[in-house]
Amino acid sequence: MGSSMMALVIAGVIIAAVIFYIIGLYNKMVRLSNGYKNAFSQIDVQLQRRYELIPNLVEVAKKYMAHERETLEAVIQARNQALQAKDSLKSDPSNTQAAQKFAKSEGALNASMGGFLALFENYPDLKANDNMKSLMEELTSTENKVGFARQSYNDSVMNYNVGIQEFPANILAGSFGFRDVPQLEIEDEKMRSAVKVEF
Amino acid sequence: MNFFEDQRLAKKKSDRLTFLFYMVSILVGVATSVFLAVAFTVGSREIAGNSIEEMLFRISSGEGLKVLLSISICVSVAILARSYWEVTRLKTNPQSICTAMGAKQLSRETHDPKEKQYLNIVEEMSIASSVPVPLIYILEDNAINAFACGFDINSAAICVTTGCMRRLSRDELQAVVAHEFSHILNGDMTINLKLIGMLSGLILIYQAGYQIIRGSRHSRRSKKNDAGLLGVGLMAIGGMGYLGGSLLKAAISRQREFLADASSVQFTRNPQGIAGALKKIYVNSEKGILSSPSAQQASHMFLVEGVKDFFSFSTHPPLFKRIKAIEPKFNPKSFQAEEAREILKEMYRLEKYTDEVESIKKKALSQEAVQERLKEILPLFLMYQKHHDYKGLVLEVLRREKEEFKNLKPAQLEILFEKLSGELKQLSELERKEILKELIAKVNEGGKVSFYEFLVVAYLKPALQPIKVGQKKISQAEFERLSQTMLSFFYYLDDNSKSKLRFTPTDKKELSYGKILASIELLRFAHPKKKEIFVKQLKELVLANSKVTAKEKVVFRLICQTLSIPGIILEN
């Protein structure tokens, strides 16, 4: 009797340890998946900030480059389209068509912003304007933030994927409903550098 | 550099070292317990007068084990209690650490462009590392250094020196901030605090031994030897444990620095950032040594070693090793020979630029200086301002009949014109038009325009008649014609006849103030590169006869201002 009790106790301890281990694994996976979801929302926040910033920038620039009207209008138009595309994607994130449209309009916005910023070289007055300088710093920073938000998303997706593929988590991940998540692809390698501003 | 792999390696190494550190601590505890147990048994034999055989028997029997066990419990409780006490003592909130260092907290509503940039960078790195935005501090110190503090990801602080902000590029500052974010994310301050706590537990044993030796001096002679032996033994064990622990702690700290460098590359995805910042510190003679006297107590948390200390182990790896970890091709010797000078130059360029911006800002801000210079004319100025009679004021300035305006120095004149332009710009278009018409009419009245009248018009016209920039294209031929006119004008401003000229001045009769005014206005439309060339030629001419007159200075400044080419100062 003594020995069977002993065996029972040992078995109980082992089972409890396994259960605690599984709980720990599960919590780790939840933490990782929350991490990448939160990172995704950051991208949205920063894109929105950028869309709000661009009109201000154009407004200040207008006073100095009145005859570059076409470029300025092109920037605003591209910005409006990108904003629209982002909102429609946000309402239905699984829509691949909306995602493609968003990627395309983002590309167009980056191209027109690139053209706009290249014009600055011809306007030393504008470059020297304090207001413009601080707006430019804001734009640089926001561009960076968009880039870093994407990067942080990809990093946390990578952590998550590694987390659920590692042994022994991989045995349980499927039954808990954790699946691999694809990373964001940057359609255009130049996208991040296109709008880089140097003063 | 494969930063994920590097991070994994650094983490693994520091985990191993941490494990070793705890093993050493346990070993010291066990050694102390065994030593005390033996001493206790030997001591009790002396009192009871037992034989050595009996003593050995007592140690190996259950009774000895009991003694050993109770002593080990006492020793571990003592070590842990001391560690805990030390940890709570050191665990201050990040604000008080930063304040003690002499750092000042940054307001989020700052208007200073450099501070704003720093704030933005911190926000960027917060996104990149998924760490909440910490408290943000600046330390007034010209050394390039930075630190992070706080024992919790949600209540951390980050601080950079003003040297960082002045001497590093945006990318480099970003990398430095990213490095500090890694310390916050990886909980390096907490690890360090735990290690300090354990070390202080180990030093407790050493101190206990020391106290016993001191205490034994006052006791009986026969007991003195035994107690001295006991003290020496404890001091030896504690001392060796402390030494080993310190070595390990420093080694762990160095691994955490490698980890933070690799994380900085992960967050910024830009190895040149952190490498550039480290190189700047490397070529700088003062390295990262801070002048703050309270830097010592926070030495472990800096970007690079913040204090000179020959008696403790390095908490940071040598700079060239860190740079080499990021750029495997880095070679200190060839670097010193080739790259170093360029980096120094770049650093001083940045620093100088910041200083210039700051000094211009300070000048612009110091209202007192302006008031001082305007002291004599201010009452009159205010009188016209009160009656909103700007036309009257402009004409008064032009006439120069009032005593106040008669003998103004050039510097005062400039300020007067600047202030007046500022006021005039506020007026409605109609009012400005009218004032301009009147001004031109008055100037043309006498038939001959004086230099002073020319100055008034040249300074005030842009304010009265805003010119739309960028609407005209200036051809090369036209540009040459314009600069010829201007150079000739300068030639006649001062006695330049003896100096060597690179151009033949136009005949004096062909020049008129009207023509010069028009030339200045047209030159605004020239390409920036051409403007620069023009101003350079002008400067050469002015400096040619080694004497810069007040007239030349005023007009030169006027031209620079109109062409928006700042930063060129004429000195003889």
XYZ file of N, CA, C and O in Angstrom, chain A residues 58-73 116 119 123 126, chain B residues 467-471:
100
model
N 2.040 70.860 -47.197
C 1.706 71.459 -48.492
C 1.244 72.901 -48.284
O 1.599 73.800 -49.045
N 0.493 73.121 -47.206
C -0.031 74.456 -46.921
C 1.106 75.464 -46.759
O 1.068 76.556 -47.325
N 2.116 75.077 -46.004
C 3.248 75.986 -45.790
C 4.022 76.177 -47.090
O 4.420 77.285 -47.442
N 4.204 75.088 -47.824
C 4.986 75.147 -49.059
C 4.300 76.024 -50.102
O 4.944 76.707 -50.881
N 2.969 76.016 -50.087
C 2.180 76.758 -51.070
C 2.611 78.206 -51.173
O 2.696 78.772 -52.263
N 2.877 78.816 -50.018
C 3.207 80.234 -49.994
C 4.487 80.509 -50.752
O 4.713 81.612 -51.228
N 5.365 79.527 -50.822
C 6.662 79.756 -51.435
C 6.719 79.274 -52.872
O 7.516 79.740 -53.653
N 5.926 78.286 -53.203
C 6.027 77.737 -54.549
C 4.677 77.720 -55.238
O 4.150 76.669 -55.577
N 4.162 78.919 -55.443
C 2.817 79.043 -56.004
C 2.721 78.420 -57.386
O 1.709 77.826 -57.738
N 3.776 78.553 -58.173
C 3.662 78.070 -59.550
C 3.914 76.569 -59.687
O 3.872 76.029 -60.762
N 4.200 75.900 -58.555
C 4.363 74.448 -58.610
C 3.034 73.778 -58.255
O 2.990 72.747 -57.614
N 1.988 74.419 -58.621
C 0.670 73.992 -58.204
C 0.373 72.535 -58.528
O -0.182 71.812 -57.702
N 0.753 72.136 -59.735
C 0.437 70.774 -60.162
C 1.004 69.742 -59.191
O 0.312 68.820 -58.782
N 2.266 69.953 -58.840
C 2.913 69.004 -57.934
C 2.175 68.954 -56.609
O 1.901 67.874 -56.073
N 1.842 70.136 -56.092
C 1.177 70.199 -54.796
C -0.177 69.485 -54.851
O -0.530 68.726 -53.953
N -0.899 69.743 -55.945
C -2.208 69.102 -56.062
C -2.075 67.588 -56.194
O -2.875 66.837 -55.643
N 7.846 66.077 -54.781
C 7.572 67.302 -54.024
C 8.803 67.721 -53.224
O 9.252 68.868 -53.269
N 11.724 69.140 -55.114
C 11.555 70.540 -55.516
C 12.166 71.509 -54.500
O 12.567 72.611 -54.839
N 14.302 75.988 -53.506
C 13.719 77.056 -52.680
C 14.444 77.194 -51.351
O 13.968 76.708 -50.332
N 12.391 78.541 -48.540
C 11.467 77.584 -47.955
C 12.202 76.655 -46.994
O 11.727 76.342 -45.909
N 7.632 90.277 -52.845
C 7.907 89.741 -54.171
C 7.656 88.246 -54.148
O 8.077 87.546 -53.233
N 6.951 87.769 -55.116
C 6.717 86.329 -55.187
C 7.973 85.657 -55.698
O 8.502 85.993 -56.741
N 8.414 84.709 -54.902
C 9.688 84.064 -55.222
C 9.478 82.982 -56.270
O 8.463 82.317 -56.287
N 10.456 82.854 -57.122
C 10.479 81.697 -58.025
C 9.609 81.824 -59.245
O 9.200 80.836 -59.819
N 9.320 83.062 -59.647
C 8.464 83.185 -60.807
C 9.213 83.591 -62.057
O 8.643 83.697 -63.123
